[in-house]
CSV table of C-alpha atoms and ligand atoms in Angstrom, one decimal:
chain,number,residue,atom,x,y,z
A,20,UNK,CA,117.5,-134.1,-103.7
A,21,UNK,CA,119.4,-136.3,-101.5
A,22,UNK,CA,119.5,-136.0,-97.6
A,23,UNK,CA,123.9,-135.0,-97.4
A,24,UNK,CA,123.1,-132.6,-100.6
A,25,UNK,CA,120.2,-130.6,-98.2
A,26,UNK,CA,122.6,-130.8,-95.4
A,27,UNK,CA,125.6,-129.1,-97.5
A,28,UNK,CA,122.9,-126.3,-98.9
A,29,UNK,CA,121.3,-125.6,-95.1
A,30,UNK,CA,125.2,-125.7,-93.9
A,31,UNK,CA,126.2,-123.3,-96.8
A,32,UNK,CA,123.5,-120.8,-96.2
A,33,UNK,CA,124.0,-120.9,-92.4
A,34,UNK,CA,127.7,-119.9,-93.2
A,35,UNK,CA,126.8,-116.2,-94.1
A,36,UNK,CA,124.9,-116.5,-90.3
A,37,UNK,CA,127.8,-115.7,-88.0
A,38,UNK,CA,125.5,-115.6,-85.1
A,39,UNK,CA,124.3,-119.5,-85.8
A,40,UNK,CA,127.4,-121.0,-85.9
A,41,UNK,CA,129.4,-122.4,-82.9
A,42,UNK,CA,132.9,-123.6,-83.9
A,43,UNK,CA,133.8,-126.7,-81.4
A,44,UNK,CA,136.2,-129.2,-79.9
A,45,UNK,CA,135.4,-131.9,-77.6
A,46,UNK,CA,138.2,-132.7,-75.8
A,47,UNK,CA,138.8,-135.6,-73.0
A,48,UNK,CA,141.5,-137.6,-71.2
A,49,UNK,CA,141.9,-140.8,-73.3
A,50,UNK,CA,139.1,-143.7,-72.9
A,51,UNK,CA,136.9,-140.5,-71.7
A,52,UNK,CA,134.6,-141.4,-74.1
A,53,UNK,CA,135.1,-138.6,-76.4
A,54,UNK,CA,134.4,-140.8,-79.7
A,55,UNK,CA,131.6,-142.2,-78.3
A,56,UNK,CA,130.3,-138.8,-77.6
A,57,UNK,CA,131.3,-137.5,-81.1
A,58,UNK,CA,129.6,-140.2,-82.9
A,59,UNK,CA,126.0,-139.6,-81.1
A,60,UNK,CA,126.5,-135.6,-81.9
A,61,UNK,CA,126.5,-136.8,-85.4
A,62,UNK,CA,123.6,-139.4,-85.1
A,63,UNK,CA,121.9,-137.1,-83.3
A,64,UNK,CA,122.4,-134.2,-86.0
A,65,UNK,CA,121.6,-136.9,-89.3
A,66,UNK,CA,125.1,-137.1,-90.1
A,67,UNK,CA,125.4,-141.2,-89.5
A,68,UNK,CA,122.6,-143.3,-88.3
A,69,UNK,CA,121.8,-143.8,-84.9
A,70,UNK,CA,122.5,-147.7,-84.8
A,71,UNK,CA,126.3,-146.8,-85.5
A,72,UNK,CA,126.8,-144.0,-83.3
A,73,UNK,CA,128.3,-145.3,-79.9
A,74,UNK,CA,129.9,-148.1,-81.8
A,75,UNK,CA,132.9,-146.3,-83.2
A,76,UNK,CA,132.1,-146.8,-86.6
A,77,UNK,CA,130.5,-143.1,-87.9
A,78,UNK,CA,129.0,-143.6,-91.2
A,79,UNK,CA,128.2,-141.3,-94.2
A,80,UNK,CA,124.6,-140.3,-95.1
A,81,UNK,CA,124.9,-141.3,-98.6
A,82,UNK,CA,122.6,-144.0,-99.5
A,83,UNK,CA,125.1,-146.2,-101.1
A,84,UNK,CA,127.7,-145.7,-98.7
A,85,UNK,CA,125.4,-146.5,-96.1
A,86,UNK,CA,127.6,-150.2,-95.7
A,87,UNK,CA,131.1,-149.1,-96.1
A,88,UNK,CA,131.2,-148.0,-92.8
A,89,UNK,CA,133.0,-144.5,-92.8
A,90,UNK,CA,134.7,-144.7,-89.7
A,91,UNK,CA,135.1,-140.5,-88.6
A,92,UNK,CA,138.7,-140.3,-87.7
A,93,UNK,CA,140.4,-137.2,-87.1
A,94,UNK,CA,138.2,-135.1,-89.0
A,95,UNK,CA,136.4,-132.0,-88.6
A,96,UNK,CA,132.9,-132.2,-89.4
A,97,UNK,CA,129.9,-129.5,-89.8
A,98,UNK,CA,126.3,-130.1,-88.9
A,99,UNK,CA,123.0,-128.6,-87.9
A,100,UNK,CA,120.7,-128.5,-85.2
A,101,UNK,CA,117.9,-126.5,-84.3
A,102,UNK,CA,117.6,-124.8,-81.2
A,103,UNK,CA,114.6,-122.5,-79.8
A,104,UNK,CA,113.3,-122.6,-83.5
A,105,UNK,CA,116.2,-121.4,-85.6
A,106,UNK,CA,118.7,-123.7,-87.6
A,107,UNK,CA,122.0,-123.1,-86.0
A,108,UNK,CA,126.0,-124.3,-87.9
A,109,UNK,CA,127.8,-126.8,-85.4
A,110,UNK,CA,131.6,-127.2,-86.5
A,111,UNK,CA,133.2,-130.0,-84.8
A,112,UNK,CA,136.9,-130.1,-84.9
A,113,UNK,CA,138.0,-133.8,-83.7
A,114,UNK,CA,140.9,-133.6,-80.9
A,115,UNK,CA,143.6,-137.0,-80.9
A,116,UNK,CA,142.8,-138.3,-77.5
A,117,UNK,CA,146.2,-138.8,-76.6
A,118,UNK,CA,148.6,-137.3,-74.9
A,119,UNK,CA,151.2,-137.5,-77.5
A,120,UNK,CA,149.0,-135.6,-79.7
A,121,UNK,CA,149.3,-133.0,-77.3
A,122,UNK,CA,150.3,-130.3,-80.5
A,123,UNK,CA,147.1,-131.2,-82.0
A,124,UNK,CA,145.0,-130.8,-79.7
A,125,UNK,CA,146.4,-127.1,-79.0
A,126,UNK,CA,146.3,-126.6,-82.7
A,127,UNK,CA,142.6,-127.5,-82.7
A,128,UNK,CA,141.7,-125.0,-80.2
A,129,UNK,CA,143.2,-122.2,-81.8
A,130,UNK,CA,140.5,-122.5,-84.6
A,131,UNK,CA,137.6,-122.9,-82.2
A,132,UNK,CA,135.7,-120.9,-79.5
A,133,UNK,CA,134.1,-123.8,-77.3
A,134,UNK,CA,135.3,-126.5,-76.3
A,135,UNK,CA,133.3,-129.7,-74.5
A,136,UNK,CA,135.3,-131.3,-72.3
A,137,UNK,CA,134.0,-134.9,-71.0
A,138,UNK,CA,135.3,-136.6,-68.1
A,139,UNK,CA,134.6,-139.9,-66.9
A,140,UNK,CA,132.2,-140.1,-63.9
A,141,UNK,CA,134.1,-143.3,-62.3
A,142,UNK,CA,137.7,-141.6,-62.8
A,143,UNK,CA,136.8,-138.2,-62.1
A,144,UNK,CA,139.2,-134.7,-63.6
A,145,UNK,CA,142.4,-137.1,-64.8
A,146,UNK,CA,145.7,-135.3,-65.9
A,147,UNK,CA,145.2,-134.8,-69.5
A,148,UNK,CA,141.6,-133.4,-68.7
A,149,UNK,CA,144.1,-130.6,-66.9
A,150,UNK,CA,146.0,-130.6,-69.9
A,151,UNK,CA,143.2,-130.1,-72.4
A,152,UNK,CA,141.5,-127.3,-69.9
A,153,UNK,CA,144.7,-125.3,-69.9
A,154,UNK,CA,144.9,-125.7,-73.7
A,155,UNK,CA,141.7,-124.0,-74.3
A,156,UNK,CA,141.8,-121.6,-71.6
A,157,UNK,CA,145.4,-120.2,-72.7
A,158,UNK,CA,143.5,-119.9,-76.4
A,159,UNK,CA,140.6,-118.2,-74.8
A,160,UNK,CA,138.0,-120.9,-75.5
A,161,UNK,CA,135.1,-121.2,-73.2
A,162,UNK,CA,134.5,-124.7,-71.0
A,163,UNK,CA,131.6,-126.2,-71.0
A,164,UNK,CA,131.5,-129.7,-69.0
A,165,UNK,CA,130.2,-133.3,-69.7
A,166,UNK,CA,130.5,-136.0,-67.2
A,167,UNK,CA,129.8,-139.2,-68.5
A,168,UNK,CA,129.4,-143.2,-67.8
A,169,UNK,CA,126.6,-142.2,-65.4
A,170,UNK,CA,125.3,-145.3,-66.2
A,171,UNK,CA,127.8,-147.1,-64.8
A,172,UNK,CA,127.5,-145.2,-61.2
A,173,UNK,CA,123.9,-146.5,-61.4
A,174,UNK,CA,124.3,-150.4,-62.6
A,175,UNK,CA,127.9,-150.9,-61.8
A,176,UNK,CA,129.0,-149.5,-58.8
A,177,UNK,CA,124.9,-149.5,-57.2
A,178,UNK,CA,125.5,-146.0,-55.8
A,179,UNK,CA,122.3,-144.5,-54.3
A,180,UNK,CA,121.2,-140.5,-55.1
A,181,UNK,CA,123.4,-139.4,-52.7
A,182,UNK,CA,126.4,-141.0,-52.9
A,183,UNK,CA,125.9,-140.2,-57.2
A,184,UNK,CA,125.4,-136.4,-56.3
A,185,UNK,CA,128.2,-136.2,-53.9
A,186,UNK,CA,130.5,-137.8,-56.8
A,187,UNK,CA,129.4,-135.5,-59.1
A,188,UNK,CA,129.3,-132.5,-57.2
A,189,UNK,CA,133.1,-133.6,-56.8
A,190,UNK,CA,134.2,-133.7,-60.5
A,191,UNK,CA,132.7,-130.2,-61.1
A,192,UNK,CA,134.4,-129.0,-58.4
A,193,UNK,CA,137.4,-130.2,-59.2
A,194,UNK,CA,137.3,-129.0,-62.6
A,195,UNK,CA,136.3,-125.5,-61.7
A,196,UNK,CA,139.5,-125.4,-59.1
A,197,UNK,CA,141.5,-126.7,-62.2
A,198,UNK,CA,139.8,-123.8,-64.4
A,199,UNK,CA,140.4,-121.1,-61.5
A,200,UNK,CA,143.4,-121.6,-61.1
A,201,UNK,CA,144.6,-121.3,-64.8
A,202,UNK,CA,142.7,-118.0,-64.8
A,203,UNK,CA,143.5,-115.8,-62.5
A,204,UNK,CA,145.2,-113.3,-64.8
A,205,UNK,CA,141.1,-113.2,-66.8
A,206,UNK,CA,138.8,-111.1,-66.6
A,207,UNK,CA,135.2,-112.5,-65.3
A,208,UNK,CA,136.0,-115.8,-64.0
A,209,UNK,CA,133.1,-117.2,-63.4
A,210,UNK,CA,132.2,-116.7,-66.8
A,211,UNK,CA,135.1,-119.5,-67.2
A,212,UNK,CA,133.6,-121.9,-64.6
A,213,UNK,CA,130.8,-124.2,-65.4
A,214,UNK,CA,128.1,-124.9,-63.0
A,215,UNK,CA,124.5,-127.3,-63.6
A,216,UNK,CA,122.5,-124.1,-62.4
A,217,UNK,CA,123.7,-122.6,-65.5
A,218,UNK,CA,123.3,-125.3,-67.2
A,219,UNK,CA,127.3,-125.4,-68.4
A,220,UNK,CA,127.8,-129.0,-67.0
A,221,UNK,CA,125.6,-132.2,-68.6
A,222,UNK,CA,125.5,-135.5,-67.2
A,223,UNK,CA,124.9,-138.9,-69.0
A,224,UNK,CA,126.1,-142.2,-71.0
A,225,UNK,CA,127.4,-141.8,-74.6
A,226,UNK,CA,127.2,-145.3,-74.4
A,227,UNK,CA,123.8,-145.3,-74.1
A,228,UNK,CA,122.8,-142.9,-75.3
A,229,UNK,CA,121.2,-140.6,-72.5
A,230,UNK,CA,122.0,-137.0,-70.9
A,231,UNK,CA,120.7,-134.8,-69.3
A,232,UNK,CA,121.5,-131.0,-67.7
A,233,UNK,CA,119.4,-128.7,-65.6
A,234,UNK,CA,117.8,-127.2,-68.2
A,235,UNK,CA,117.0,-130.3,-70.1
A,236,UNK,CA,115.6,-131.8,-66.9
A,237,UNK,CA,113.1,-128.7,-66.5
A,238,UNK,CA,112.1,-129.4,-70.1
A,239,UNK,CA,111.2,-132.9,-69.8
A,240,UNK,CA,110.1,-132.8,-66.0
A,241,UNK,CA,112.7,-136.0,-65.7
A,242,UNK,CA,114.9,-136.1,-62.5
A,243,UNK,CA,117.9,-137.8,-61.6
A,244,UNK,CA,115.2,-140.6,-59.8
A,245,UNK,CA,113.2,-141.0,-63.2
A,246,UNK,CA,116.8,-141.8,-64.5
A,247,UNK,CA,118.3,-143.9,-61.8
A,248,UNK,CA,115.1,-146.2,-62.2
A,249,UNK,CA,115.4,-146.3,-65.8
A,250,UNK,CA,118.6,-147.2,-65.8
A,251,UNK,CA,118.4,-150.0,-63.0
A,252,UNK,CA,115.5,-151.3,-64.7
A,253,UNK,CA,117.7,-151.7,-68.0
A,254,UNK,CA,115.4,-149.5,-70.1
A,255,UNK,CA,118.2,-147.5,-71.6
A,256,UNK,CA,115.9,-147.0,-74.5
A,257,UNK,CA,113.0,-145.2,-73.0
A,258,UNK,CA,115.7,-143.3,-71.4
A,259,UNK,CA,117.4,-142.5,-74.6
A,260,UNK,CA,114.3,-141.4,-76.0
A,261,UNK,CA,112.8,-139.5,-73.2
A,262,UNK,CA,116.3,-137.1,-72.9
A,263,UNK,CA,118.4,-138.2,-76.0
A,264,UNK,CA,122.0,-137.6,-75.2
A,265,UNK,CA,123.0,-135.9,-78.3
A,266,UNK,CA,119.7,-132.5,-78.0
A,267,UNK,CA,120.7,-132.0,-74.8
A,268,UNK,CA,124.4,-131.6,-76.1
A,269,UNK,CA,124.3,-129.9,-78.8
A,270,UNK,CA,121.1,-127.4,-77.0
A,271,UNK,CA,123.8,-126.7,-74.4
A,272,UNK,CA,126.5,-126.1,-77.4
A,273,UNK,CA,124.0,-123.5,-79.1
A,274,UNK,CA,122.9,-121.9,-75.4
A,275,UNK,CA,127.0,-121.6,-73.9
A,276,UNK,CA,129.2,-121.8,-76.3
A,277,UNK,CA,129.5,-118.1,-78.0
A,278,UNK,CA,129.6,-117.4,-81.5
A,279,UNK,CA,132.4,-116.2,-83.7
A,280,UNK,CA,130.6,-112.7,-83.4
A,281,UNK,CA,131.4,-112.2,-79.6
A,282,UNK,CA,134.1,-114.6,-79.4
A,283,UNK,CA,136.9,-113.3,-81.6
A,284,UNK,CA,136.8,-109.4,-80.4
A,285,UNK,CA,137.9,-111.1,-77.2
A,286,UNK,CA,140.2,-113.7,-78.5
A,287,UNK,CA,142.2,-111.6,-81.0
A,288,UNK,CA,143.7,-109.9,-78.7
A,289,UNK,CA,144.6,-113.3,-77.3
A,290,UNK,CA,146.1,-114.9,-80.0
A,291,UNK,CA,147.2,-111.9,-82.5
A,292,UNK,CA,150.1,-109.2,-81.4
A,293,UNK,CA,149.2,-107.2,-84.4
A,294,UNK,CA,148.1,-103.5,-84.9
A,295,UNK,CA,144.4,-103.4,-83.2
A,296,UNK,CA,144.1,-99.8,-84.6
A,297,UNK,CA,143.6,-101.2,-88.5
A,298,UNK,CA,141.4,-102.0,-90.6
A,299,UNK,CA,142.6,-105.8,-90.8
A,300,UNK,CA,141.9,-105.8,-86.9
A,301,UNK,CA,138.4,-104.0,-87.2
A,302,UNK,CA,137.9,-107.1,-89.8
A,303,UNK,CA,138.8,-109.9,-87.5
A,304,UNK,CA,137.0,-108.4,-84.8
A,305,UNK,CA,133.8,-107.8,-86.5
A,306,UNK,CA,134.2,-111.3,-88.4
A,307,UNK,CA,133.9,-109.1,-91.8
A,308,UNK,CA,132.8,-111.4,-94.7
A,309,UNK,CA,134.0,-108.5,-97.1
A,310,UNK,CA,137.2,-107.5,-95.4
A,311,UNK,CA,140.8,-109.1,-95.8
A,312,UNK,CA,141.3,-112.6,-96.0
A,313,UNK,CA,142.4,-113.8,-92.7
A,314,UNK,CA,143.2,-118.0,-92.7
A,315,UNK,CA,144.7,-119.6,-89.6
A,316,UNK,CA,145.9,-123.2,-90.8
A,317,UNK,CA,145.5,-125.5,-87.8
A,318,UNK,CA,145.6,-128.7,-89.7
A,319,UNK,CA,147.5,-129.8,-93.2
A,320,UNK,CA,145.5,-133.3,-94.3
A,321,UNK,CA,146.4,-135.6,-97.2
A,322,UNK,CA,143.5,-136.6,-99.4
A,323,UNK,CA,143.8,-139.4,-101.8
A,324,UNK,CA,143.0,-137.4,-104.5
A,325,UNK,CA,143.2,-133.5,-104.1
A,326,UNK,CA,146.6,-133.9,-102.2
A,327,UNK,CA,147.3,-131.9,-99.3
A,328,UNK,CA,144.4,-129.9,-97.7
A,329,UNK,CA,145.1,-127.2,-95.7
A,330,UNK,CA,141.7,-126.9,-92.7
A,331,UNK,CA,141.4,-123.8,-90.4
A,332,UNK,CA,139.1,-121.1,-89.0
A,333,UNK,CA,138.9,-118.2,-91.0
A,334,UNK,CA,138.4,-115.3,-89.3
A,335,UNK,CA,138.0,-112.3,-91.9
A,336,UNK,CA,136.8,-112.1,-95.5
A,337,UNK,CA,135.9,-115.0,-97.3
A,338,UNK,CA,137.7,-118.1,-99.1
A,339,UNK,CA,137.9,-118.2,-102.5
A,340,UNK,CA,138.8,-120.2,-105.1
A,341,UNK,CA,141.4,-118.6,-107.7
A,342,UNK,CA,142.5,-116.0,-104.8
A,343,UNK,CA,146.4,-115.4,-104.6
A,344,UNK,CA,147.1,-115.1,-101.1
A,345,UNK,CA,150.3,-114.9,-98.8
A,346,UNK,CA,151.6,-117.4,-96.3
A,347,UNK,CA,153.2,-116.4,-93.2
A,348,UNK,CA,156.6,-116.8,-93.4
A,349,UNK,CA,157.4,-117.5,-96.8
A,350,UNK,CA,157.9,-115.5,-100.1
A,351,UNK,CA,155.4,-115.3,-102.6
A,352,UNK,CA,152.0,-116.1,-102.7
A,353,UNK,CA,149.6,-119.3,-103.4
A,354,UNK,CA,146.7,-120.1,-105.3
A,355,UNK,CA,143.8,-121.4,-103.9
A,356,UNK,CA,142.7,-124.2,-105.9
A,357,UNK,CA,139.2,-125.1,-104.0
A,358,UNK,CA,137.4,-124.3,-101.0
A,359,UNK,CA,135.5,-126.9,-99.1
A,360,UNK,CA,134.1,-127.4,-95.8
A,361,UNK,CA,133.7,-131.1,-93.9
A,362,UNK,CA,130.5,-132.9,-93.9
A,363,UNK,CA,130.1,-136.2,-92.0
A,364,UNK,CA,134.0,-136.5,-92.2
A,365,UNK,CA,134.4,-135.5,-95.7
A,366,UNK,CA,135.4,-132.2,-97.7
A,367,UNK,CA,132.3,-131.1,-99.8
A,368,UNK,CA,133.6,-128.3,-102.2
A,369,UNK,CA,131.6,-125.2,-101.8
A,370,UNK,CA,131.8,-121.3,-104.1
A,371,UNK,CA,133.4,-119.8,-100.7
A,372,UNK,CA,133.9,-120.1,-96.8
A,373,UNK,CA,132.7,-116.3,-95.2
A,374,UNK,CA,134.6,-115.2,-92.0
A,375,UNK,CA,133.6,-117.3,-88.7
A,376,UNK,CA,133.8,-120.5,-90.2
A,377,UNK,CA,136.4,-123.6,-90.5
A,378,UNK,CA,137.0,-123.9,-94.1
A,379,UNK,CA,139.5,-126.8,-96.2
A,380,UNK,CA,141.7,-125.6,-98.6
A,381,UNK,CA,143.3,-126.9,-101.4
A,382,UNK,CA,146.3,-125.1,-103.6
A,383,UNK,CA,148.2,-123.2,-100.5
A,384,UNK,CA,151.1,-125.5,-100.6
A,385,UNK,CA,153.5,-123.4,-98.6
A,386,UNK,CA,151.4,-123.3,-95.6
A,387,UNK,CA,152.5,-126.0,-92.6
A,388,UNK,CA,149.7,-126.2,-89.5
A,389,UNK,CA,150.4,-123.1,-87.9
A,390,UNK,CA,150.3,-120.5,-91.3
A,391,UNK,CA,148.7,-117.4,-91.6
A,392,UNK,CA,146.9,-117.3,-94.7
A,393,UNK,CA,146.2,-113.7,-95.8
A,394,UNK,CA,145.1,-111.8,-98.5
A,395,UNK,CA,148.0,-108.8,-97.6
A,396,UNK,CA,150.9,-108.9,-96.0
A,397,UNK,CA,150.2,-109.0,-92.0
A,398,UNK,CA,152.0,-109.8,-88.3
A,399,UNK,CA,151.2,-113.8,-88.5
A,400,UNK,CA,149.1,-115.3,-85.6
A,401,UNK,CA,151.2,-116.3,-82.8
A,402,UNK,CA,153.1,-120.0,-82.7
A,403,UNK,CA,150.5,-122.0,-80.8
A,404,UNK,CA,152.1,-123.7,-77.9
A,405,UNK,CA,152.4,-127.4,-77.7
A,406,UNK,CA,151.7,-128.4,-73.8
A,407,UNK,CA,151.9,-131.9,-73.1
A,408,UNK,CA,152.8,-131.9,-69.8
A,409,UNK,CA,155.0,-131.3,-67.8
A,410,UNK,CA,157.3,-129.8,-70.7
A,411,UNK,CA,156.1,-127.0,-72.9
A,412,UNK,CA,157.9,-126.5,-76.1
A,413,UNK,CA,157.1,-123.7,-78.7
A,414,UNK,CA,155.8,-125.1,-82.1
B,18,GDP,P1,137.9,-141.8,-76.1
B,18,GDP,O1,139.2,-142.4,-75.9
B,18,GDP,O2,137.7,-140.6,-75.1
B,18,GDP,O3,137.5,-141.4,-77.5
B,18,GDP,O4,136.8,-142.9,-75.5
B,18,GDP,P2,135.9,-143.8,-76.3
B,18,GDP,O5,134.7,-143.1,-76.8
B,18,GDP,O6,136.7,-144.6,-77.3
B,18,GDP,O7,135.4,-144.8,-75.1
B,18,GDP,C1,136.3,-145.6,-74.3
B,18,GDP,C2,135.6,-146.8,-73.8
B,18,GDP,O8,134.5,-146.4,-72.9
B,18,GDP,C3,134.8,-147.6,-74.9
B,18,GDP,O9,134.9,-148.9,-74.5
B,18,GDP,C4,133.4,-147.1,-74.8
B,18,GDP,O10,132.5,-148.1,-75.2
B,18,GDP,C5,133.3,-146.8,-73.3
B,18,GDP,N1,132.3,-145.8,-73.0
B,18,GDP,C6,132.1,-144.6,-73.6
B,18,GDP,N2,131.1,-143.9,-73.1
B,18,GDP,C7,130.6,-144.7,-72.1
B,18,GDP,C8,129.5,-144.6,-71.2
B,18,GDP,O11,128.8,-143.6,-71.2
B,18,GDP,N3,129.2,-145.6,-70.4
B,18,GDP,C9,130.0,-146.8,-70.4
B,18,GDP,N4,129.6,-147.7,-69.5
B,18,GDP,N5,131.0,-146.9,-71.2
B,18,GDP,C10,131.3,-145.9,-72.1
């Protein structure tokens, strides 16, 4: 059996694991390095090699593809990685990097329930990383911090540990002012915040390859002096294989981020004005593979050959092919034609997407990014606002 067709069976069997998956966004002020970033997460997870990632160009598992050079752009992707022994589903929704994808971006975290924001160690918290925060907070979607182009604090800019700590100390606190202030209405704030005791904030160069948090540093028994001398010394490798950027990434994905299980009884409420007294409610809340279908479109794509494919986060019952379901709205119902997920960039067809996951859909041609996709006739999901600073407009 080929490598992509064991990921798509492990990916397909974690599905119906609600408790293993972590549905994510990376999200970062433009030239952040959040590519860079996404590319290594895939490396790291098989999904492309490891001499592409960090170059832009993420590539496809498949053998024969192996030379086309696939580059990932825009598109949601689902791997695995094992943490503390047990196989867990990572769901990566890509985020436009710029601001005037600003409705994207919001759109994105509506079907997600972490979100990793990177900022760039040199520039420090930079408007759109306000932007991006404010986005995910408003949709109830947890923080968790990476600060990268360490490596150029070390060789560029010659800064000693001191100077490096005081800068970083600086970015985290600035983003935890940014996140306090954006939610004071919350309860449990500092469950918001992200701190390196917790191990919430990561450190290190996408470009290179390297990261590091608190935990991961207990792990290897590397500290930031191992690192700075590494670095100095130009061996980026032995650094990169000593703490590998994309482990200590996707261990503090698995560790922080929740899963759809104890994130959506406490988004719902967030992002649905519904009845919380019925059964459709007791479905979203429990994540209910058997109950209603509940679809929220947060994306409509166009593929070459299946036309328009509609991706989201379902968050009750499971996708089928041949269901008839209705789309907030409009009159009548569609037909779901196939059911798919995204693997390294692409839509692998799968029997059905369970509750919890981010599924593509093809056949629901009514449905514009923004639908509610539903298998009876419910209050829709709220209109997910666009803020692109400094105006807000409703979508
Ligand atoms: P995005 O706009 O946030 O997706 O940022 P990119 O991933 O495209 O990175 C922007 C630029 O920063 C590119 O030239 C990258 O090679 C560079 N870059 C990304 N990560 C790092 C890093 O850790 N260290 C250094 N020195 N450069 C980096």
């Amino acid at each position: 059996m080929g490598r992509r067709k064991k990921i798509v069976q492990e990916c397909e069997r974690l599905m119906d694991e609600p408790e293993h998956i972590r549905n994510i966004a990376i999200a970062a002020h433009v030239d952040h390095g959040k590519t860079t970033l996404s590319d290594n997460l895939l490396a790291g997870a098989g999904m492309i090699s490891d001499e592409t990632a960090g170059e832009q160009l993420a590539m496809d598992t498949e053998e024969d593809e192996q030379e086309r050079g696939i580059t990932i752009d825009a598109a949601n992707v689902s791997m695995t990685h094992e943490y503390e022994g047990t196989n867990h589903l990572i769901n990566l929704i890509d985020t436009p990097g710029h601001v005037d994808f600003g409705g994207d971006v919001t759109r994105a975290m509506r079907a997600v329930d972490g979100a990793l924001v990177v900022v760039d160690a040199v520039e420090g918290a930079m408007p759109q990383t306000e932007t991006v925060l404010r986005q995910a907070l408003r949709e109830g979607v947890k923080p968790t911090l990476f600060i990268n182009k360490v490596d150029r604090l070390i060789s560029e800019l010659q800064e000693g540990p001191e100077e490096m700590q005081r800068r970083l100390v600086s970015v985290i606190n600035d983003v935890n002012e940014l996140i306090r202030g954006m939610t004071e209405d919350m309860d449990d704030i500092e469950d918001w915040t992200v701190s390196v005791e917790d191990g919430t904030v990561g450190f290190g160069s996408a470009l290179y390859k390297w990261g590091v948090s608190m935990p991961s540093m207990q792990a290897t028994g590397m500290d930031f002096g191992d690192i700075m001398e590494l670095e100095r010394n130009d061996q980026r490798q032995e650094l990169h294989d000593r703490t590998p950027l994309s482990d200590v990434v996707l261990d503090m994905v698995c560790e922080h981020f929740p899963n759809p299980v104890k994130a959506q009884p406490r988004r719902i409420p967030r992002i649905w004005r519904g009845d919380d007294e019925t059964e459709l409610a007791e479905g979203m809340r429990l994540v209910d593979e058997t109950g209603e279908v509940v679809f929220m479109v947060t994306d409509i794509g166009m593929d070459p050959h299946a036309g328009e494919i509609a991706s989201g986060r379902v968050f009750s019952g499971s996708l089928e092919k041949g269901q008839e379901l209705y789309v907030s709205g409009t009159a009548g119902k569609n037909r779901v034609q196939s059911v798919g997920i995204y693997m390294g960039g692409e839509r692998e067809e799968v029997e059905r997407v369970p509750a919890g996951n981010i599924a593509a859909v093809t056949g629901l041609r009514d449905a514009i990014a923004g639908s509610t996709v539903s298998s009876v006739e419910m209050t829709p999901f709220e209109s997910i606002e666009h803020i692109s600073e400094p105006v807000i407009t409703k979508s």
